[in-house]
PDB file of C-alpha atoms and ligand atoms in Angstrom:
ATOM      1  CA  MET A  21      53.118  56.789  15.738  1.00  0.00           C
ATOM      2  CA  ASN A  22      56.142  55.931  13.670  1.00  0.00           C
ATOM      3  CA  ILE A  23      54.804  53.967  10.718  1.00  0.00           C
ATOM      4  CA  GLU A  24      58.131  53.986   8.930  1.00  0.00           C
ATOM      5  CA  ALA A  25      59.870  52.385  11.916  1.00  0.00           C
ATOM      6  CA  TYR A  26      57.028  49.881  12.164  1.00  0.00           C
ATOM      7  CA  LYS A  27      57.370  48.851   8.526  1.00  0.00           C
ATOM      8  CA  ASN A  28      61.114  48.396   8.882  1.00  0.00           C
ATOM      9  CA  LEU A  29      60.580  46.312  11.971  1.00  0.00           C
ATOM     10  CA  VAL A  30      58.038  44.106  10.192  1.00  0.00           C
ATOM     11  CA  GLU A  31      60.547  43.526   7.404  1.00  0.00           C
ATOM     12  CA  GLU A  32      63.322  42.695   9.848  1.00  0.00           C
ATOM     13  CA  CYS A  33      61.091  40.262  11.730  1.00  0.00           C
ATOM     14  CA  LYS A  34      59.944  38.564   8.543  1.00  0.00           C
ATOM     15  CA  GLN A  35      63.515  37.940   7.439  1.00  0.00           C
ATOM     16  CA  LYS A  36      64.471  36.493  10.793  1.00  0.00           C
ATOM     17  CA  ASN A  37      61.292  34.545  11.479  1.00  0.00           C
ATOM     18  CA  VAL A  38      60.471  36.557  14.560  1.00  0.00           C
ATOM     19  CA  THR A  39      56.954  37.343  15.761  1.00  0.00           C
ATOM     20  CA  LEU A  40      56.423  41.027  16.414  1.00  0.00           C
ATOM     21  CA  VAL A  41      54.111  41.824  19.308  1.00  0.00           C
ATOM     22  CA  ALA A  42      53.138  45.493  19.105  1.00  0.00           C
ATOM     23  CA  VAL A  43      52.890  46.707  22.692  1.00  0.00           C
ATOM     24  CA  SER A  44      49.948  49.092  22.762  1.00  0.00           C
ATOM     25  CA  LYS A  45      49.532  49.721  26.489  1.00  0.00           C
ATOM     26  CA  THR A  46      48.294  53.237  27.300  1.00  0.00           C
ATOM     27  CA  LYS A  47      47.765  53.916  23.583  1.00  0.00           C
ATOM     28  CA  PRO A  48      44.321  54.601  22.059  1.00  0.00           C
ATOM     29  CA  VAL A  49      42.314  52.111  19.992  1.00  0.00           C
ATOM     30  CA  GLU A  50      42.717  54.389  16.949  1.00  0.00           C
ATOM     31  CA  ASP A  51      46.467  53.711  16.963  1.00  0.00           C
ATOM     32  CA  ILE A  52      45.879  49.974  17.224  1.00  0.00           C
ATOM     33  CA  LEU A  53      43.415  50.083  14.335  1.00  0.00           C
ATOM     34  CA  GLU A  54      45.907  51.944  12.200  1.00  0.00           C
ATOM     35  CA  LEU A  55      48.426  49.126  12.614  1.00  0.00           C
ATOM     36  CA  TYR A  56      45.696  46.532  12.232  1.00  0.00           C
ATOM     37  CA  ASN A  57      44.886  48.014   8.842  1.00  0.00           C
ATOM     38  CA  LEU A  58      48.537  47.572   7.891  1.00  0.00           C
ATOM     39  CA  GLY A  59      48.246  43.885   8.740  1.00  0.00           C
ATOM     40  CA  GLN A  60      49.408  43.752  12.361  1.00  0.00           C
ATOM     41  CA  ARG A  61      47.531  41.125  14.411  1.00  0.00           C
ATOM     42  CA  ASP A  62      49.641  40.533  17.534  1.00  0.00           C
ATOM     43  CA  PHE A  63      49.224  43.197  20.210  1.00  0.00           C
ATOM     44  CA  GLY A  64      50.515  43.257  23.787  1.00  0.00           C
ATOM     45  CA  GLU A  65      48.833  44.797  26.826  1.00  0.00           C
ATOM     46  CA  ASN A  66      49.859  45.031  30.498  1.00  0.00           C
ATOM     47  CA  TYR A  67      46.682  45.970  32.339  1.00  0.00           C
ATOM     48  CA  VAL A  68      43.586  43.771  32.610  1.00  0.00           C
ATOM     49  CA  GLN A  69      40.983  46.544  32.633  1.00  0.00           C
ATOM     50  CA  GLU A  70      42.542  48.337  29.682  1.00  0.00           C
ATOM     51  CA  LEU A  71      42.807  45.105  27.716  1.00  0.00           C
ATOM     52  CA  ILE A  72      39.139  44.237  28.304  1.00  0.00           C
ATOM     53  CA  GLU A  73      37.989  47.630  27.110  1.00  0.00           C
ATOM     54  CA  LYS A  74      40.134  47.527  23.989  1.00  0.00           C
ATOM     55  CA  GLU A  75      39.149  43.969  23.147  1.00  0.00           C
ATOM     56  CA  LYS A  76      35.476  44.962  23.117  1.00  0.00           C
ATOM     57  CA  GLN A  77      36.064  47.754  20.633  1.00  0.00           C
ATOM     58  CA  LEU A  78      38.498  46.098  18.240  1.00  0.00           C
ATOM     59  CA  PRO A  79      38.356  43.353  15.568  1.00  0.00           C
ATOM     60  CA  LYS A  80      38.012  39.825  16.895  1.00  0.00           C
ATOM     61  CA  ASP A  81      40.919  38.366  14.956  1.00  0.00           C
ATOM     62  CA  ILE A  82      43.470  40.343  16.955  1.00  0.00           C
ATOM     63  CA  ARG A  83      45.764  38.068  18.950  1.00  0.00           C
ATOM     64  CA  TRP A  84      46.000  39.643  22.396  1.00  0.00           C
ATOM     65  CA  HIS A  85      49.160  38.974  24.376  1.00  0.00           C
ATOM     66  CA  PHE A  86      49.029  39.637  28.087  1.00  0.00           C
ATOM     67  CA  ILE A  87      52.556  40.752  28.954  1.00  0.00           C
ATOM     68  CA  GLY A  88      52.051  42.329  32.375  1.00  0.00           C
ATOM     69  CA  HIS A  89      51.979  40.941  35.869  1.00  0.00           C
ATOM     70  CA  LEU A  90      48.741  38.945  36.063  1.00  0.00           C
ATOM     71  CA  GLN A  91      46.982  38.510  39.388  1.00  0.00           C
ATOM     72  CA  SER A  92      45.233  35.176  39.878  1.00  0.00           C
ATOM     73  CA  ASN A  93      41.922  36.799  40.730  1.00  0.00           C
ATOM     74  CA  LYS A  94      41.827  38.560  37.349  1.00  0.00           C
ATOM     75  CA  VAL A  95      42.479  35.531  35.170  1.00  0.00           C
ATOM     76  CA  LYS A  96      38.813  34.844  34.505  1.00  0.00           C
ATOM     77  CA  GLN A  97      38.295  38.309  33.048  1.00  0.00           C
ATOM     78  CA  ILE A  98      40.562  37.691  30.071  1.00  0.00           C
ATOM     79  CA  ILE A  99      40.637  33.918  29.739  1.00  0.00           C
ATOM     80  CA  ASP A 100      38.006  33.603  27.022  1.00  0.00           C
ATOM     81  CA  PHE A 101      39.907  35.674  24.472  1.00  0.00           C
ATOM     82  CA  VAL A 102      43.586  35.994  25.434  1.00  0.00           C
ATOM     83  CA  HIS A 103      46.003  34.466  22.894  1.00  0.00           C
ATOM     84  CA  LEU A 104      49.175  34.102  24.979  1.00  0.00           C
ATOM     85  CA  ILE A 105      49.986  34.944  28.597  1.00  0.00           C
ATOM     86  CA  HIS A 106      53.667  35.875  28.872  1.00  0.00           C
ATOM     87  CA  GLY A 107      54.210  36.495  32.560  1.00  0.00           C
ATOM     88  CA  ILE A 108      53.652  33.249  34.469  1.00  0.00           C
ATOM     89  CA  ASP A 109      55.625  33.618  37.684  1.00  0.00           C
ATOM     90  CA  SER A 110      53.999  31.091  40.009  1.00  0.00           C
ATOM     91  CA  LEU A 111      52.447  27.659  40.065  1.00  0.00           C
ATOM     92  CA  LYS A 112      49.384  29.175  41.678  1.00  0.00           C
ATOM     93  CA  LEU A 113      48.802  31.428  38.682  1.00  0.00           C
ATOM     94  CA  LEU A 114      49.236  28.530  36.278  1.00  0.00           C
ATOM     95  CA  GLN A 115      46.738  26.463  38.257  1.00  0.00           C
ATOM     96  CA  GLU A 116      44.198  29.270  38.177  1.00  0.00           C
ATOM     97  CA  ILE A 117      44.623  29.623  34.411  1.00  0.00           C
ATOM     98  CA  ASN A 118      44.131  25.889  34.065  1.00  0.00           C
ATOM     99  CA  LYS A 119      40.997  25.961  36.209  1.00  0.00           C
ATOM    100  CA  GLN A 120      39.401  28.877  34.373  1.00  0.00           C
ATOM    101  CA  SER A 121      40.334  27.448  30.985  1.00  0.00           C
ATOM    102  CA  GLU A 122      38.797  24.110  31.884  1.00  0.00           C
ATOM    103  CA  LYS A 123      35.500  25.821  32.720  1.00  0.00           C
ATOM    104  CA  ILE A 124      35.219  27.190  29.216  1.00  0.00           C
ATOM    105  CA  ASN A 125      36.763  24.169  27.564  1.00  0.00           C
ATOM    106  CA  ARG A 126      39.795  25.941  26.216  1.00  0.00           C
ATOM    107  CA  ILE A 127      43.541  25.434  26.224  1.00  0.00           C
ATOM    108  CA  THR A 128      45.473  28.579  27.103  1.00  0.00           C
ATOM    109  CA  LYS A 129      49.019  29.135  25.900  1.00  0.00           C
ATOM    110  CA  CYS A 130      51.479  30.478  28.459  1.00  0.00           C
ATOM    111  CA  LEU A 131      55.115  31.483  28.837  1.00  0.00           C
ATOM    112  CA  LEU A 132      57.092  31.171  32.051  1.00  0.00           C
ATOM    113  CA  GLN A 133      58.693  34.470  32.996  1.00  0.00           C
ATOM    114  CA  VAL A 134      62.320  34.068  33.991  1.00  0.00           C
ATOM    115  CA  HIS A 135      64.124  36.539  36.191  1.00  0.00           C
ATOM    116  CA  ILE A 136      67.201  37.374  34.109  1.00  0.00           C
ATOM    117  CA  ALA A 137      67.861  40.999  35.090  1.00  0.00           C
ATOM    118  CA  GLN A 138      69.971  42.090  38.016  1.00  0.00           C
ATOM    119  CA  GLU A 139      67.255  44.395  39.284  1.00  0.00           C
ATOM    120  CA  GLU A 140      65.447  42.825  42.208  1.00  0.00           C
ATOM    121  CA  THR A 141      62.270  44.644  41.335  1.00  0.00           C
ATOM    122  CA  LYS A 142      61.565  42.689  38.185  1.00  0.00           C
ATOM    123  CA  PHE A 143      59.253  39.702  38.340  1.00  0.00           C
ATOM    124  CA  GLY A 144      60.174  36.217  37.307  1.00  0.00           C
ATOM    125  CA  LEU A 145      61.248  32.724  38.261  1.00  0.00           C
ATOM    126  CA  ASP A 146      64.726  31.346  38.790  1.00  0.00           C
ATOM    127  CA  GLU A 147      65.897  28.040  37.376  1.00  0.00           C
ATOM    128  CA  LYS A 148      65.026  26.089  40.506  1.00  0.00           C
ATOM    129  CA  GLU A 149      61.488  27.429  40.559  1.00  0.00           C
ATOM    130  CA  ILE A 150      61.071  26.624  36.887  1.00  0.00           C
ATOM    131  CA  ASN A 151      62.127  23.040  37.422  1.00  0.00           C
ATOM    132  CA  LEU A 152      59.676  22.814  40.282  1.00  0.00           C
ATOM    133  CA  ILE A 153      56.831  24.172  38.179  1.00  0.00           C
ATOM    134  CA  ILE A 154      57.636  21.790  35.367  1.00  0.00           C
ATOM    135  CA  SER A 155      57.624  18.742  37.615  1.00  0.00           C
ATOM    136  CA  GLU A 156      54.443  19.848  39.382  1.00  0.00           C
ATOM    137  CA  PHE A 157      52.900  20.617  36.043  1.00  0.00           C
ATOM    138  CA  GLU A 158      53.242  16.998  35.081  1.00  0.00           C
ATOM    139  CA  ASN A 159      52.036  15.711  38.441  1.00  0.00           C
ATOM    140  CA  LEU A 160      48.975  17.913  38.478  1.00  0.00           C
ATOM    141  CA  LYS A 161      48.019  17.049  34.920  1.00  0.00           C
ATOM    142  CA  MET A 162      47.020  20.545  33.946  1.00  0.00           C
ATOM    143  CA  LYS A 163      45.406  19.709  30.672  1.00  0.00           C
ATOM    144  CA  ASN A 164      44.065  23.165  29.915  1.00  0.00           C
ATOM    145  CA  VAL A 165      47.310  25.081  29.880  1.00  0.00           C
ATOM    146  CA  ASN A 166      50.005  24.748  27.298  1.00  0.00           C
ATOM    147  CA  VAL A 167      53.396  26.089  28.349  1.00  0.00           C
ATOM    148  CA  VAL A 168      55.000  26.968  25.028  1.00  0.00           C
ATOM    149  CA  GLY A 169      58.099  28.885  26.042  1.00  0.00           C
ATOM    150  CA  LEU A 170      59.952  31.394  28.169  1.00  0.00           C
ATOM    151  CA  MET A 171      59.841  35.157  28.529  1.00  0.00           C
ATOM    152  CA  GLY A 172      62.366  37.518  30.041  1.00  0.00           C
ATOM    153  CA  MET A 173      63.248  41.160  30.475  1.00  0.00           C
ATOM    154  CA  ALA A 174      66.872  42.239  30.501  1.00  0.00           C
ATOM    155  CA  SER A 175      68.310  44.815  32.874  1.00  0.00           C
ATOM    156  CA  PHE A 176      67.576  48.442  32.191  1.00  0.00           C
ATOM    157  CA  THR A 177      71.124  49.518  31.396  1.00  0.00           C
ATOM    158  CA  ASN A 178      73.375  50.855  28.653  1.00  0.00           C
ATOM    159  CA  ASP A 179      75.760  47.973  29.210  1.00  0.00           C
ATOM    160  CA  GLU A 180      75.235  45.926  26.054  1.00  0.00           C
ATOM    161  CA  ASN A 181      77.370  43.076  27.295  1.00  0.00           C
ATOM    162  CA  ARG A 182      75.253  42.612  30.328  1.00  0.00           C
ATOM    163  CA  ILE A 183      72.042  42.615  28.290  1.00  0.00           C
ATOM    164  CA  ARG A 184      73.563  40.116  25.894  1.00  0.00           C
ATOM    165  CA  LYS A 185      74.635  37.828  28.726  1.00  0.00           C
ATOM    166  CA  GLU A 186      71.156  37.898  30.225  1.00  0.00           C
ATOM    167  CA  PHE A 187      69.567  36.975  26.895  1.00  0.00           C
ATOM    168  CA  GLN A 188      72.164  34.246  26.363  1.00  0.00           C
ATOM    169  CA  TYR A 189      71.290  32.810  29.732  1.00  0.00           C
ATOM    170  CA  LEU A 190      67.576  32.718  28.864  1.00  0.00           C
ATOM    171  CA  GLN A 191      68.276  31.106  25.527  1.00  0.00           C
ATOM    172  CA  SER A 192      70.491  28.444  27.101  1.00  0.00           C
ATOM    173  CA  LEU A 193      67.792  27.714  29.664  1.00  0.00           C
ATOM    174  CA  GLN A 194      65.263  27.263  26.877  1.00  0.00           C
ATOM    175  CA  GLN A 195      67.594  24.846  25.080  1.00  0.00           C
ATOM    176  CA  LYS A 196      68.250  22.891  28.238  1.00  0.00           C
ATOM    177  CA  LEU A 197      64.587  22.505  29.154  1.00  0.00           C
ATOM    178  CA  GLN A 198      63.716  21.646  25.592  1.00  0.00           C
ATOM    179  CA  ILE A 199      66.155  18.761  25.647  1.00  0.00           C
ATOM    180  CA  GLU A 200      64.584  17.564  28.885  1.00  0.00           C
ATOM    181  CA  ASN A 201      61.425  16.848  26.955  1.00  0.00           C
ATOM    182  CA  PHE A 202      59.434  19.973  27.517  1.00  0.00           C
ATOM    183  CA  LYS A 203      58.405  21.715  24.351  1.00  0.00           C
ATOM    184  CA  LEU A 204      59.433  25.327  24.800  1.00  0.00           C
ATOM    185  CA  SER A 205      59.566  26.698  21.291  1.00  0.00           C
ATOM    186  CA  THR A 206      58.760  30.348  22.008  1.00  0.00           C
ATOM    187  CA  LEU A 207      61.418  32.680  23.338  1.00  0.00           C
ATOM    188  CA  SER A 208      59.885  36.066  24.106  1.00  0.00           C
ATOM    189  CA  MET A 209      62.690  38.544  24.663  1.00  0.00           C
ATOM    190  CA  GLY A 210      63.560  42.003  23.377  1.00  0.00           C
ATOM    191  CA  MET A 211      61.903  45.413  23.616  1.00  0.00           C
ATOM    192  CA  THR A 212      62.506  48.789  21.935  1.00  0.00           C
ATOM    193  CA  ALA A 213      65.912  49.314  23.534  1.00  0.00           C
ATOM    194  CA  ASP A 214      67.307  45.814  23.135  1.00  0.00           C
ATOM    195  CA  TYR A 215      65.379  43.858  20.505  1.00  0.00           C
ATOM    196  CA  LYS A 216      68.329  43.743  18.097  1.00  0.00           C
ATOM    197  CA  ILE A 217      70.538  42.070  20.686  1.00  0.00           C
ATOM    198  CA  ALA A 218      67.672  39.751  21.628  1.00  0.00           C
ATOM    199  CA  ILE A 219      67.225  38.573  18.029  1.00  0.00           C
ATOM    200  CA  GLU A 220      70.967  37.986  17.722  1.00  0.00           C
ATOM    201  CA  GLU A 221      70.744  35.831  20.828  1.00  0.00           C
ATOM    202  CA  GLY A 222      67.913  33.667  19.560  1.00  0.00           C
ATOM    203  CA  SER A 223      64.669  35.480  20.338  1.00  0.00           C
ATOM    204  CA  ASN A 224      61.725  34.509  18.154  1.00  0.00           C
ATOM    205  CA  MET A 225      59.203  36.897  19.699  1.00  0.00           C
ATOM    206  CA  ILE A 226      59.862  40.564  20.444  1.00  0.00           C
ATOM    207  CA  ARG A 227      57.596  42.951  22.336  1.00  0.00           C
ATOM    208  CA  VAL A 228      58.016  46.454  21.005  1.00  0.00           C
ATOM    209  CA  GLY A 229      56.041  49.501  22.108  1.00  0.00           C
ATOM    210  CA  SER A 230      57.601  52.936  22.103  1.00  0.00           C
ATOM    211  CA  LEU A 231      59.548  52.500  18.876  1.00  0.00           C
ATOM    212  CA  ILE A 232      56.231  52.053  17.055  1.00  0.00           C
ATOM    213  CA  PHE A 233      53.722  54.067  19.088  1.00  0.00           C
ATOM    214  CA  GLY A 234      56.007  56.738  20.528  1.00  0.00           C
ATOM    215  CA  GLU A 235      56.974  57.349  24.140  1.00  0.00           C
ATOM    216  CA  ARG A 236      54.486  56.580  26.874  1.00  0.00           C
ATOM    217  CA  LYS A 237      53.739  58.884  29.777  1.00  0.00           C
ATOM    218  CA  PRO A 238      56.136  57.855  32.567  1.00  0.00           C
ATOM    219  CA  SER A 239      53.374  57.461  35.137  1.00  0.00           C
ATOM    220  CA  LYS A 240      51.981  54.425  33.398  1.00  0.00           C
ATOM    221  CA  SER A 241      55.092  52.546  32.400  1.00  0.00           C
ATOM    222  CA  PRO A 242      55.659  49.286  34.282  1.00  0.00           C
TER     223      PRO A 242
HETATM  224  C1  PLP B 310      56.028  47.943  28.096  1.00  0.00           C
HETATM  225  C2  PLP B 310      56.608  46.598  27.850  1.00  0.00           C
HETATM  226  C3  PLP B 310      57.245  46.320  26.624  1.00  0.00           C
HETATM  227  C4  PLP B 310      57.484  47.347  25.540  1.00  0.00           C
HETATM  228  O1  PLP B 310      58.427  48.270  25.952  1.00  0.00           O
HETATM  229  P1  PLP B 310      59.070  49.336  24.912  1.00  0.00           P
HETATM  230  O2  PLP B 310      60.322  49.729  25.578  1.00  0.00           O
HETATM  231  O3  PLP B 310      58.081  50.444  24.815  1.00  0.00           O
HETATM  232  O4  PLP B 310      59.275  48.652  23.626  1.00  0.00           O
HETATM  233  C5  PLP B 310      57.698  45.022  26.448  1.00  0.00           C
HETATM  234  N1  PLP B 310      57.550  44.071  27.379  1.00  0.00           N
HETATM  235  C6  PLP B 310      56.952  44.316  28.558  1.00  0.00           C
HETATM  236  C7  PLP B 310      56.814  43.226  29.545  1.00  0.00           C
HETATM  237  C8  PLP B 310      56.469  45.594  28.840  1.00  0.00           C
HETATM  238  O5  PLP B 310      55.891  45.828  30.019  1.00  0.00           O
END
């Protein structure tokens, strides 16, 4: 754990009006509690089973962000407590979230994940698919999901210009969709390696793990 780095990050985020999601995947509940006791409430997890186990053991006012790739058949396991689901990459997933949320009379906040990196392996929607989801969303009257913004992951590269361009693209997409009458106020972009660039390019939610908690074992990274 790097508490000093965490405190600096909190300060930076406060000044710039950015929400800091502390990404605690693979890290023990003790580490999460330590940050909780310093005031941190937003935590991000990638794996359903791990999230469920941590949620049981930790204070109930933690806001859990699901930032991984969510399978439709696992939605019901986290729906009653999850604060924000970042990785929506299909209409099917959104419909399942709506259905499960309706059952428990809840409105679940979601972000559409946009494919901004050059790597083919990363998940996410392109602009055409997003427009399709948005129009279907209105047709299908999904009253129990609230799409509040976009999320993206930049390429894994040392090329700062490329990262910046990818973030700029996501930000411009957010602006464009916003103007077209869809309220997308959250822009979730930026991780340990690129959060500074992301904030410069308009991010208002960063997801930072290793800078705060230390390196993860490679076998479990996404
Ligand atoms: C793991 C992960 C992060 C945090 O990555 P760090 O490089 O450790 O800051 C952020 N976003 C997503 C989607 C992740 O899977």
